XYZ file of C-alpha atoms in Angstrom:
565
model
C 50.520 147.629 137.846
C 47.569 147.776 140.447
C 48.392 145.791 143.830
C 45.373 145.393 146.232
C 44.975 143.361 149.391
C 41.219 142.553 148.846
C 39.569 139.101 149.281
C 37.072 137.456 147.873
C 34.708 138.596 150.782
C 31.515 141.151 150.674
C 32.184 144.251 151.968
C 31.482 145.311 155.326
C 32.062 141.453 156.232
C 34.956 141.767 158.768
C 37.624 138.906 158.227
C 39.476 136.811 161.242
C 43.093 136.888 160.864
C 43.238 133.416 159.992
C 40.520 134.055 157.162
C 42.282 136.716 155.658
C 45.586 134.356 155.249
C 43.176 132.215 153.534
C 41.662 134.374 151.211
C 44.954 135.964 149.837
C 45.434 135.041 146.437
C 48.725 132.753 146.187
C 48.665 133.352 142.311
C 47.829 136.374 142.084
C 50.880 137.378 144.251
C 53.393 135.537 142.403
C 52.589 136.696 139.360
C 52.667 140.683 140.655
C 56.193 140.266 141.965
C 57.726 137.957 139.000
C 56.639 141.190 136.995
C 58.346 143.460 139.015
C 61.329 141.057 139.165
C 61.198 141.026 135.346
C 61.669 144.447 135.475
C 64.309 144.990 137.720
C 66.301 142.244 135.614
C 65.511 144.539 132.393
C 66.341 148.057 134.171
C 69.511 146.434 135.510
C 70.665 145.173 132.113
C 70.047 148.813 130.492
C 72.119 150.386 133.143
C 69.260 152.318 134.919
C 70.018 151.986 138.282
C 68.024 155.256 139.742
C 65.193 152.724 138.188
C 66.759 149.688 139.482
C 66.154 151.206 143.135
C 62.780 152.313 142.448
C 61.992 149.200 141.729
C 62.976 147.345 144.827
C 61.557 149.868 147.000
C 58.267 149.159 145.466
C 58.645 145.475 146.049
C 60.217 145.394 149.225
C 57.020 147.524 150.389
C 54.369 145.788 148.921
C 51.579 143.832 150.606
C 52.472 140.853 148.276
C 55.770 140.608 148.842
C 55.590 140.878 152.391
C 52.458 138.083 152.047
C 55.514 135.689 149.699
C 57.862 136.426 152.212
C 56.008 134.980 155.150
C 54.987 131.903 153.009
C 59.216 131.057 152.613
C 59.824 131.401 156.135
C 56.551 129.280 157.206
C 56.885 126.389 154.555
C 60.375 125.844 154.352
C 62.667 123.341 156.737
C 63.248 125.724 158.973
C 60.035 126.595 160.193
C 59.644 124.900 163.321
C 63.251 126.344 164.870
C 62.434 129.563 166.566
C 65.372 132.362 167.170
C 66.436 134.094 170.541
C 62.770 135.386 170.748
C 61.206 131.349 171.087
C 58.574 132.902 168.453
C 56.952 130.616 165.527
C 54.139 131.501 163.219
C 52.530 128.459 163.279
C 48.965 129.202 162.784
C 47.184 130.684 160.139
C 46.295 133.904 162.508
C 49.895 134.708 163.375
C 50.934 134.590 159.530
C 48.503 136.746 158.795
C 49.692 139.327 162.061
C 53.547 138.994 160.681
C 52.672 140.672 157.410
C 51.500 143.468 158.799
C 54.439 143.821 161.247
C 57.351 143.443 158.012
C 57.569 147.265 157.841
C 61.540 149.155 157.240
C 60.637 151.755 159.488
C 61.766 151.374 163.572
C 63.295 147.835 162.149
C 65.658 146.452 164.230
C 66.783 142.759 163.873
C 67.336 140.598 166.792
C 70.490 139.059 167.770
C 71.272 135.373 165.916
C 71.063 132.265 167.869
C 74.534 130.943 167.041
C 74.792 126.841 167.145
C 78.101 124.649 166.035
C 77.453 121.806 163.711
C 80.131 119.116 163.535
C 82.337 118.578 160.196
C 83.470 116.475 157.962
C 87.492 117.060 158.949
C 86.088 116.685 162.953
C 85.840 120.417 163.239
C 82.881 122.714 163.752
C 80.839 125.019 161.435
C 78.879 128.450 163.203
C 75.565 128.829 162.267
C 73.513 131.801 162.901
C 69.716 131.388 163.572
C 67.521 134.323 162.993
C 63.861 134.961 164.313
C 61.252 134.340 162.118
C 60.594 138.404 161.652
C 64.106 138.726 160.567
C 64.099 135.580 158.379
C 61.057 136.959 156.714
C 62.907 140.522 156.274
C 65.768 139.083 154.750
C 63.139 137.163 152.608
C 61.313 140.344 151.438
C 64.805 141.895 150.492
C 66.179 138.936 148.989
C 63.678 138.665 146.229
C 64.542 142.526 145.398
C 68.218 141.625 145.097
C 68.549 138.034 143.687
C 67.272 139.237 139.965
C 70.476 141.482 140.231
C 72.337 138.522 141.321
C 71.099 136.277 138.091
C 72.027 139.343 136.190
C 75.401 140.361 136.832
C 76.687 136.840 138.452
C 79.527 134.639 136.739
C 78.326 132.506 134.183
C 80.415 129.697 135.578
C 79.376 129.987 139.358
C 76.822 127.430 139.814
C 75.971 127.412 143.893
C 73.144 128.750 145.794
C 71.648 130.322 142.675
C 67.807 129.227 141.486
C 67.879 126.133 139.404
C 71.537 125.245 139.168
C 72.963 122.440 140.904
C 76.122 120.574 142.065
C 75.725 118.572 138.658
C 76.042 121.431 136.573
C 79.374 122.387 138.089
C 80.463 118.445 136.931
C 79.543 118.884 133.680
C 80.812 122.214 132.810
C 84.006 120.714 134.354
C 83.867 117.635 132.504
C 82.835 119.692 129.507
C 86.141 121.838 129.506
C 88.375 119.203 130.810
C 87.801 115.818 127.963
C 89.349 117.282 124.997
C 92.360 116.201 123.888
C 93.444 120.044 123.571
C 91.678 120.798 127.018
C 93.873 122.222 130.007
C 95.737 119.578 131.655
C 96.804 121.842 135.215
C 94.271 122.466 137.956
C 94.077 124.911 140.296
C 91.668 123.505 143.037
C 90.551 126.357 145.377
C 89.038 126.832 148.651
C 88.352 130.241 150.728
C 88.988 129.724 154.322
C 85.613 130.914 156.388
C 84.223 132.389 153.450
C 80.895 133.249 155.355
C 82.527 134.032 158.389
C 85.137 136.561 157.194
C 83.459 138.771 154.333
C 84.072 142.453 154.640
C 81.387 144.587 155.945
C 82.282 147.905 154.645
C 83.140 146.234 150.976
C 79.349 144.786 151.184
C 78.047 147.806 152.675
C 79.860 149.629 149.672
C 79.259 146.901 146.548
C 75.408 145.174 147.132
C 73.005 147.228 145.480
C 70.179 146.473 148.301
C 69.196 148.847 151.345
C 72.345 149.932 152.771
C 70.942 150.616 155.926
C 68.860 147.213 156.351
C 72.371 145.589 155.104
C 74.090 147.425 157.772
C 71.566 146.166 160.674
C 71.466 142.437 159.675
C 75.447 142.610 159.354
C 75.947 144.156 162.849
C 73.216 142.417 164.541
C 75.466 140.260 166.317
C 74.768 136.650 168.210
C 73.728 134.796 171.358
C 76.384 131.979 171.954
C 76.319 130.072 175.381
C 73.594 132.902 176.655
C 76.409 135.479 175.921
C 75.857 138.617 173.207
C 78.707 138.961 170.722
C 79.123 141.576 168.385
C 79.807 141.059 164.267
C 82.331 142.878 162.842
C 83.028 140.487 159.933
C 80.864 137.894 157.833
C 77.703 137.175 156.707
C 75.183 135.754 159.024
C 75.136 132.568 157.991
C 72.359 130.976 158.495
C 69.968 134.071 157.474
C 67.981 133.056 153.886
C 70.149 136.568 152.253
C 73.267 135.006 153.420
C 74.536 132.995 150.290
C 73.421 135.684 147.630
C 75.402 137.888 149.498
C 78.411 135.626 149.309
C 77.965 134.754 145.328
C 77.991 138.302 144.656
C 81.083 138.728 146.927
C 83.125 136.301 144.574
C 81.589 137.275 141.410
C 83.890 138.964 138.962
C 86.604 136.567 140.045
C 85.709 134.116 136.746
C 86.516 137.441 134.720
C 89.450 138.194 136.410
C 91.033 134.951 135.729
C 89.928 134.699 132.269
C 91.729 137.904 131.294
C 94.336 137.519 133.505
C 96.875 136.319 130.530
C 96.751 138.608 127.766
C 97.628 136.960 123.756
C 100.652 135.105 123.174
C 102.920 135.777 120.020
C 104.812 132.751 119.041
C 106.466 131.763 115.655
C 104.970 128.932 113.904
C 107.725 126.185 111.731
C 107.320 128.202 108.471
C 108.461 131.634 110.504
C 104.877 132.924 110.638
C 103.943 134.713 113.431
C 100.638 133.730 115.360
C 98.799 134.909 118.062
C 96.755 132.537 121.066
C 95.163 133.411 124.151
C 95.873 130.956 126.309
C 92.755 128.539 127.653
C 91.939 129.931 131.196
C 88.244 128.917 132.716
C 86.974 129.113 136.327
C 84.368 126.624 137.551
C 82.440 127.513 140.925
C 80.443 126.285 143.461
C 80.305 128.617 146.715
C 83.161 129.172 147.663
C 84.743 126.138 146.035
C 86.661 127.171 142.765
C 88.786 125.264 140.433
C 91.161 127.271 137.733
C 91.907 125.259 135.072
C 95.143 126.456 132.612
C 97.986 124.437 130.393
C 100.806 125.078 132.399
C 101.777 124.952 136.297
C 103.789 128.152 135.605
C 100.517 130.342 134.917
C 99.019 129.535 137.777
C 102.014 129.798 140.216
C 103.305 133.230 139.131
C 100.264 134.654 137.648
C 96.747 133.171 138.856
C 97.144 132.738 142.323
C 98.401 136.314 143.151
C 95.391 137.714 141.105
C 92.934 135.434 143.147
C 94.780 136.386 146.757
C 94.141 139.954 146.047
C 90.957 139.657 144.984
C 90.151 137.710 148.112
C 91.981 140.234 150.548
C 90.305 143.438 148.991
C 86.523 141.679 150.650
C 88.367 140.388 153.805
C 88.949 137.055 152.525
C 91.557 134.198 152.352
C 92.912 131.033 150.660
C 93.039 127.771 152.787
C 96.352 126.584 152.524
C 95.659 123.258 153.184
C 93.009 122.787 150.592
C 94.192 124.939 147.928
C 96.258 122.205 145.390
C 97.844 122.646 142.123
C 97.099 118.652 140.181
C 97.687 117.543 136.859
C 94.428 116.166 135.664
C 96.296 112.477 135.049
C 96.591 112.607 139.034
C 92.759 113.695 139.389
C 91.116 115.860 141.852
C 88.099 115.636 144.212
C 85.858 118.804 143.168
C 81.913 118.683 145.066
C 81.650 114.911 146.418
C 83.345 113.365 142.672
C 86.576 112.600 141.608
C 87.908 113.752 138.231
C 90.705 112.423 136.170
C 91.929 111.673 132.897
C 93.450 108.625 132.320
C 95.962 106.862 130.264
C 93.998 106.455 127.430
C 92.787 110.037 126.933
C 89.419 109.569 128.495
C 87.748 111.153 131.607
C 85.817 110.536 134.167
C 83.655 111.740 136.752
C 82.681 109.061 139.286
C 82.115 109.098 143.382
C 85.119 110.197 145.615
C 86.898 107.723 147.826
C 86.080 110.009 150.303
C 82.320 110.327 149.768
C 82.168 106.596 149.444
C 83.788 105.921 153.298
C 81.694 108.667 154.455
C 78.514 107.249 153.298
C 79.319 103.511 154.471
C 80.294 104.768 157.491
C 77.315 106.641 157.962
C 75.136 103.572 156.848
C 76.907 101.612 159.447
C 76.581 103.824 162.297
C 72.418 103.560 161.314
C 72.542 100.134 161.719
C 74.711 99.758 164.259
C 72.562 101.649 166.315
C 69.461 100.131 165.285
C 70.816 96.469 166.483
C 67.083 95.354 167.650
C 64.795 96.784 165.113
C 62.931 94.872 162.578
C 63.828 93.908 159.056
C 61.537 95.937 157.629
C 62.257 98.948 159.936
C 66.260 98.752 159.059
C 64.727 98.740 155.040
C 62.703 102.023 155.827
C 65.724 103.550 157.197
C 68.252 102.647 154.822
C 66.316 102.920 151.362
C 65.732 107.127 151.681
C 69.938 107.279 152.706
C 70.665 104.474 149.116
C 68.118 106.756 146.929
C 69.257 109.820 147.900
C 72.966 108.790 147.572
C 72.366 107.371 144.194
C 70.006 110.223 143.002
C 73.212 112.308 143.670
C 76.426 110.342 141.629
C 73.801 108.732 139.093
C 74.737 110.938 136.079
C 78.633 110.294 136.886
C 80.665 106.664 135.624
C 79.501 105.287 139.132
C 78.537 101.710 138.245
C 81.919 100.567 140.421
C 80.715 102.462 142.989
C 77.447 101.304 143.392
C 78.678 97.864 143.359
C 81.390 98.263 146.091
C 78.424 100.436 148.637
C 76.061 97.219 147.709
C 78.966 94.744 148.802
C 79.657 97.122 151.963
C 76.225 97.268 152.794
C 75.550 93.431 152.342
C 78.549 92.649 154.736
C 77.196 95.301 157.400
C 73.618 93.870 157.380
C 75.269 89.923 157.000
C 77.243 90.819 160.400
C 74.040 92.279 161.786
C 71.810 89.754 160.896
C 74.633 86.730 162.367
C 74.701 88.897 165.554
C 70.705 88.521 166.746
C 71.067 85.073 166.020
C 74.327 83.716 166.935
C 73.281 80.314 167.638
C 71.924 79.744 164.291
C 73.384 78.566 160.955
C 74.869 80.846 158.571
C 72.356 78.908 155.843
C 69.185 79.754 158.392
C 70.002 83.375 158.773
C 70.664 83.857 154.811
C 67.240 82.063 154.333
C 65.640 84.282 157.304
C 66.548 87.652 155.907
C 68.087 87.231 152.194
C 64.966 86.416 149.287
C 65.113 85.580 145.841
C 64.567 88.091 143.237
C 64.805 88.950 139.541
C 67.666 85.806 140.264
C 69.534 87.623 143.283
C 69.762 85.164 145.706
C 71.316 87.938 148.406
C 68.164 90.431 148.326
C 67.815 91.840 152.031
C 64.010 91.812 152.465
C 60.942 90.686 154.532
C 57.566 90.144 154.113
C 54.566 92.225 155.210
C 51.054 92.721 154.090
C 49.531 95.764 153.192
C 45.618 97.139 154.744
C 43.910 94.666 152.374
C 45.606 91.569 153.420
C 47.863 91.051 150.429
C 51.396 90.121 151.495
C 54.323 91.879 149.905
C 58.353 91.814 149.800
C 59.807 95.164 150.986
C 63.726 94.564 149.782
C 66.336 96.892 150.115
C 67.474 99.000 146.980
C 70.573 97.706 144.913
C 72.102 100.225 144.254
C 74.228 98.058 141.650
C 70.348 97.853 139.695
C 70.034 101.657 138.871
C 71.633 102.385 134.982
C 73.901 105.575 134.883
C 72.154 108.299 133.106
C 73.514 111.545 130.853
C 73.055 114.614 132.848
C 71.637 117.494 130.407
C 73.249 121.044 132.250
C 71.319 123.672 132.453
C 71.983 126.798 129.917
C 74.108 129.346 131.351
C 72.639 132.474 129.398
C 69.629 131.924 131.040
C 67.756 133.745 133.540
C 65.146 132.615 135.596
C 63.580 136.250 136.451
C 63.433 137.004 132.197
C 60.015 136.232 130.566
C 62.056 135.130 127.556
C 63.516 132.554 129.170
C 60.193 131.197 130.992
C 59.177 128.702 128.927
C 62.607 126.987 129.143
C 62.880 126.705 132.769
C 58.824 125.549 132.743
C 60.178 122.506 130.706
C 63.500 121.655 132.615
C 61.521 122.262 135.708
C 58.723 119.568 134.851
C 61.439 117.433 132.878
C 62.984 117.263 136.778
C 60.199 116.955 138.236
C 58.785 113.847 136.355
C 62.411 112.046 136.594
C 62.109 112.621 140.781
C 58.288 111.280 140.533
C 59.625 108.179 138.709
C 62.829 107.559 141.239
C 60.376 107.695 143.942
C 57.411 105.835 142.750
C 55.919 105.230 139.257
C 52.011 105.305 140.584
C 52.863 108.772 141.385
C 54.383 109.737 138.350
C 51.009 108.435 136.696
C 48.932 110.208 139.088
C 50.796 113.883 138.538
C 50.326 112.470 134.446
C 46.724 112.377 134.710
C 46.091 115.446 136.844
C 47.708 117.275 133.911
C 50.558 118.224 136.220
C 48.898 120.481 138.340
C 47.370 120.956 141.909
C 43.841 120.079 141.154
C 42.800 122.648 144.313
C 44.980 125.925 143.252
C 45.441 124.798 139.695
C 49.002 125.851 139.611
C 51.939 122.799 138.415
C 53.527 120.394 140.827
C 57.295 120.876 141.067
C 59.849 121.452 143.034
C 58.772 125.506 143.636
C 56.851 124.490 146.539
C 56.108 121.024 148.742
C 53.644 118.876 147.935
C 51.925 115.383 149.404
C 49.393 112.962 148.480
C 45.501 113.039 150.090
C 42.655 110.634 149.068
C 39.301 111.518 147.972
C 36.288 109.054 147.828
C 34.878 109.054 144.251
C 32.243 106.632 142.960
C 32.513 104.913 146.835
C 36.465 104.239 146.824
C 39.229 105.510 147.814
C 41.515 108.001 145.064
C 45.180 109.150 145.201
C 45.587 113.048 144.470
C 48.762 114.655 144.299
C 48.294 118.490 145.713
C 50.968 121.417 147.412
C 50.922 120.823 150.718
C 49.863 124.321 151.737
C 46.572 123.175 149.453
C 45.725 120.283 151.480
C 42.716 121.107 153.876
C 43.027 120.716 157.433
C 40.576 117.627 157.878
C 42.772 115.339 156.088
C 45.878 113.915 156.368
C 49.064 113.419 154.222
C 50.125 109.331 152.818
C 53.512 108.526 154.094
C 54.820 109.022 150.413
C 54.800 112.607 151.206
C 57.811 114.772 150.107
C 59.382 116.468 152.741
């Protein structure tokens, strides 16, 4: 396997910086470290580790995947917040300098810039902000370590880990919990500062990475309040290695559980004597866990000593005040939904109670400070929050709780609405700001026209509108770094794709359709592995709607406002 940093230029042609960004083959990368990935995945499965390390030391010091590495760290969210140093590689030229300067030798990270973000229980969360160079080094490493990861993680742990999501911790929970001979106790669990309070020496001694890059990102330490503080303990979070390095903490604790009862004799009514394992299965999403077992007993004298020392041998600990023992008649809250099985033997998954207030009370506080805005303008803001809280529950028994949000957010806009015009009559304000359509009398929407003159109603979503739909999980002896397992993540991948491109607008679904799902300027498919936006071309003397990555899109034009960000 032959890696070369040549371009497309003649020789003896000498390249700007920003022209040799340009001419580096996006492709041809990708495909050069997916095969080394492929192999690491392969060595690690045959127990090879001498070749396991080999392997990562060639990726982590290739020209490619220091090139992929920069791309993350300049295309992602984050790539406008700077660290400690105030740097950002913002231009073509300074991507193309930071490649050259991703080397493991004289290495040393900078300290984190350490911010608090408020939570939901009124408390605050630390988060660690490296500089770009170290975001990009823990970049490089990462995609040495996270085909480990796939390999050895728990089958059952479904967060931070490439194409699972919160839905496919519902369903495996919904999947183990419905039967009539499932488990009826729960265990629900929740690590106190999971992040915050990992071992170092029991990472320093368990990840197979770099131990001594490991050891200078651990101890690197943070700026809080212009003061330097050192790390003893914890992750940093915030760094792009950060949650890999927490899954692989926890995993083994799925295992542990599982085999934590051994086979049961008992005596059947004709005096035979039988053997059963009892049903024990871990579900988990960070460092969110529920246990689920047939008696109370298990878990109280067996489970939950097995889990604390697991915890204390990495440095970590069981909140108190979240970890509950519930029969699943009483239901429990696991990732946003609420579970329970009811009277009648049936279970469901629908929103929380708790998810619900939150979200009204965050559409309220949008509005409320938005008192003087337009009608349209308080639609603009408010569809994005209803779509993307939909998108979310939409594959749980929500239909209830779409209705009650639509009812909540019809009183907040009715109050807003009476409030600019307090003078007028409650029949002028509903005919002001409430239309008519598909025979809703009570659609908030207004009027506006569009460049060619035509005047259209922009209405808020109903939320009450969307049909529930049946999630399909995704296969848990899968891996997304094995070649045998490629073409079924191409499938779910565009599958996903298509279903977001309909949510958000049909022409565009029709548009990625046409264009055979692919960027028509690198000729590689449209989904969620990288951003993309919409430009227009003038063909035939009008105007035409392309769908292309963002990083694609030349500099002259200029993205729609249907671009995904």
């Amino acid at each position: 396997m032959n890696e070369s940093k040549e371009t497309c230029a003649p020789e003896n042609v000498v390249l700007t910086d920003a022209e040799r960004w340009e001419s580096i083959d996006r492709r041809k990368a990708e495909d050069y470290i997916r095969k080394l990935q492929a192999r690491i995945v392969k060595a690690q499965r045959e127990g090879r580790h001498g070749k396991v390390k080999s392997l990562q030391w060639l990726l982590t010091h290739s020209f490619y995947g220091r090139y992929l590495a920069v791309v993350r760290v300049t295309t992602n969210k984050g790539k406008n917040t700077a660290g400690v140093d105030h740097v950002r590689w913002s231009t073509d030229a300074a991507k193309a300098k930071a490649i050259d300067t991703l080397k493991r030798r004289g290495y040393h990270p900078m300290p984190l810039h350490r911010v608090e973000i408020p939570k939901k229980n009124g408390k605050k969360r630390p988060l660690g902000i490296p500089t770009m160079k170290d975001r990009a080094m823990q970049a490089l490493y990462l995609m040495a370590l996270d085909p480990i990861s796939e390999t050895m993680g728990d089958s059952h742990s479904y967060g931070f880990r490439k194409y699972r999501r919160c839905q496919d911790a519902i369903a495996a929970c919904h999947r183990l919990l419905s039967k009539k001979v499932s488990p009826e106790w729960v265990l629900e669990g929740d690590i106190k500062g999971c992040f915050d309070h990992i071992s170092h020496d029991w990472l320093l001694d368990n990840i197979p990475m770099d131990r001594e890059m490991l050891r200078k990102w651990l101890k690197s330490g943070y700026v809080f309040k212009n003061r330097l503080f050192p790390t003893e303990e914890g992750t940093p979070q915030g760094g792009i290695i950060s949650p890999t390095l927490a899954n692989m903490t926890l995993d083994g604790l799925q295992s542990l559980v599982t085999e934590a009862v051994k086979k049961i004799n008992y005596y059947t009514e004709d005096g035979k004597r039988k053997e059963i394992k009892p049903k024990i299965h871990l579900v988990r999403y960070a460092d969110d866990f529920i246990v689920t077992t047939k008696d109370k007993e298990t878990i109280e004298n067996i489970l939950l000593p097995l889990i604390r020392n697991f915890m204390a041998e990495r440095g970590l600990t069981l909140s108190e005040e979240k970890t509950k023992i519930t029969h699943i008649s009483e239901g429990f809250d696991f990732l946003g939904f609420n579970i329970r099985k009811y009277p009648n033997g049936k279970l469901l998954t629908k929103p929380s109670k708790d998810a619900m207030k939150a979200f009204c009370n965050k559409m309220r506080a949008k509005v409320k400070k938005n008192k003087s805005a337009k009608t349209i303008s308080i639609i603009r803001m408010l569809n994005p929050m209803l779509t993307g809280w939909s998108n979310y529950y939409i594959y749980g028994a929500s239909s209830k709780a779409f209705s009650r949000v639509d009812f909540e957010v019809y009183r907040m806009l009715w109050r807003w609405a009476k409030r600019r015009h307090p003078k007028k009559s409650s029949h002028w304000v509903r005919e002001k700001y409430f239309k008519t359509w598909k025979g809703s009398k009570w659609q908030f929407a207004a009027m506006t026209k569009k460049k060619s003159g035509r005047e259209i109603m922009v209405r808020l979503k109903e939320l009450s509108r969307i049909p529930v739909k049946k999630y399909i999980p995704i296969r848990i002896s899968t891996n997304p770094y094995d070649p045998t397992d490629a073409k079924y993540y191409a499938r779910r991948k565009s599958d996903t794709t298509e279903q977001q491109l309909r949510d958000t607008d049909e022409l565009l679904r029709m548009i990625w359709l046409h264009q055979g799902k692919r960027c028509p300027i690198c000729g590689e498919i449209i989904d969620d592995e990288r951003r993309w936006c919409t430009i227009q071309e003038i063909r035939d003397g009008k105007p035409f709607e392309i769908l292309i990555h963002r990083d694609c899109k030349p500099k002259k034009t200029k993205p729609n406002k249907v671009s995904r960000k």
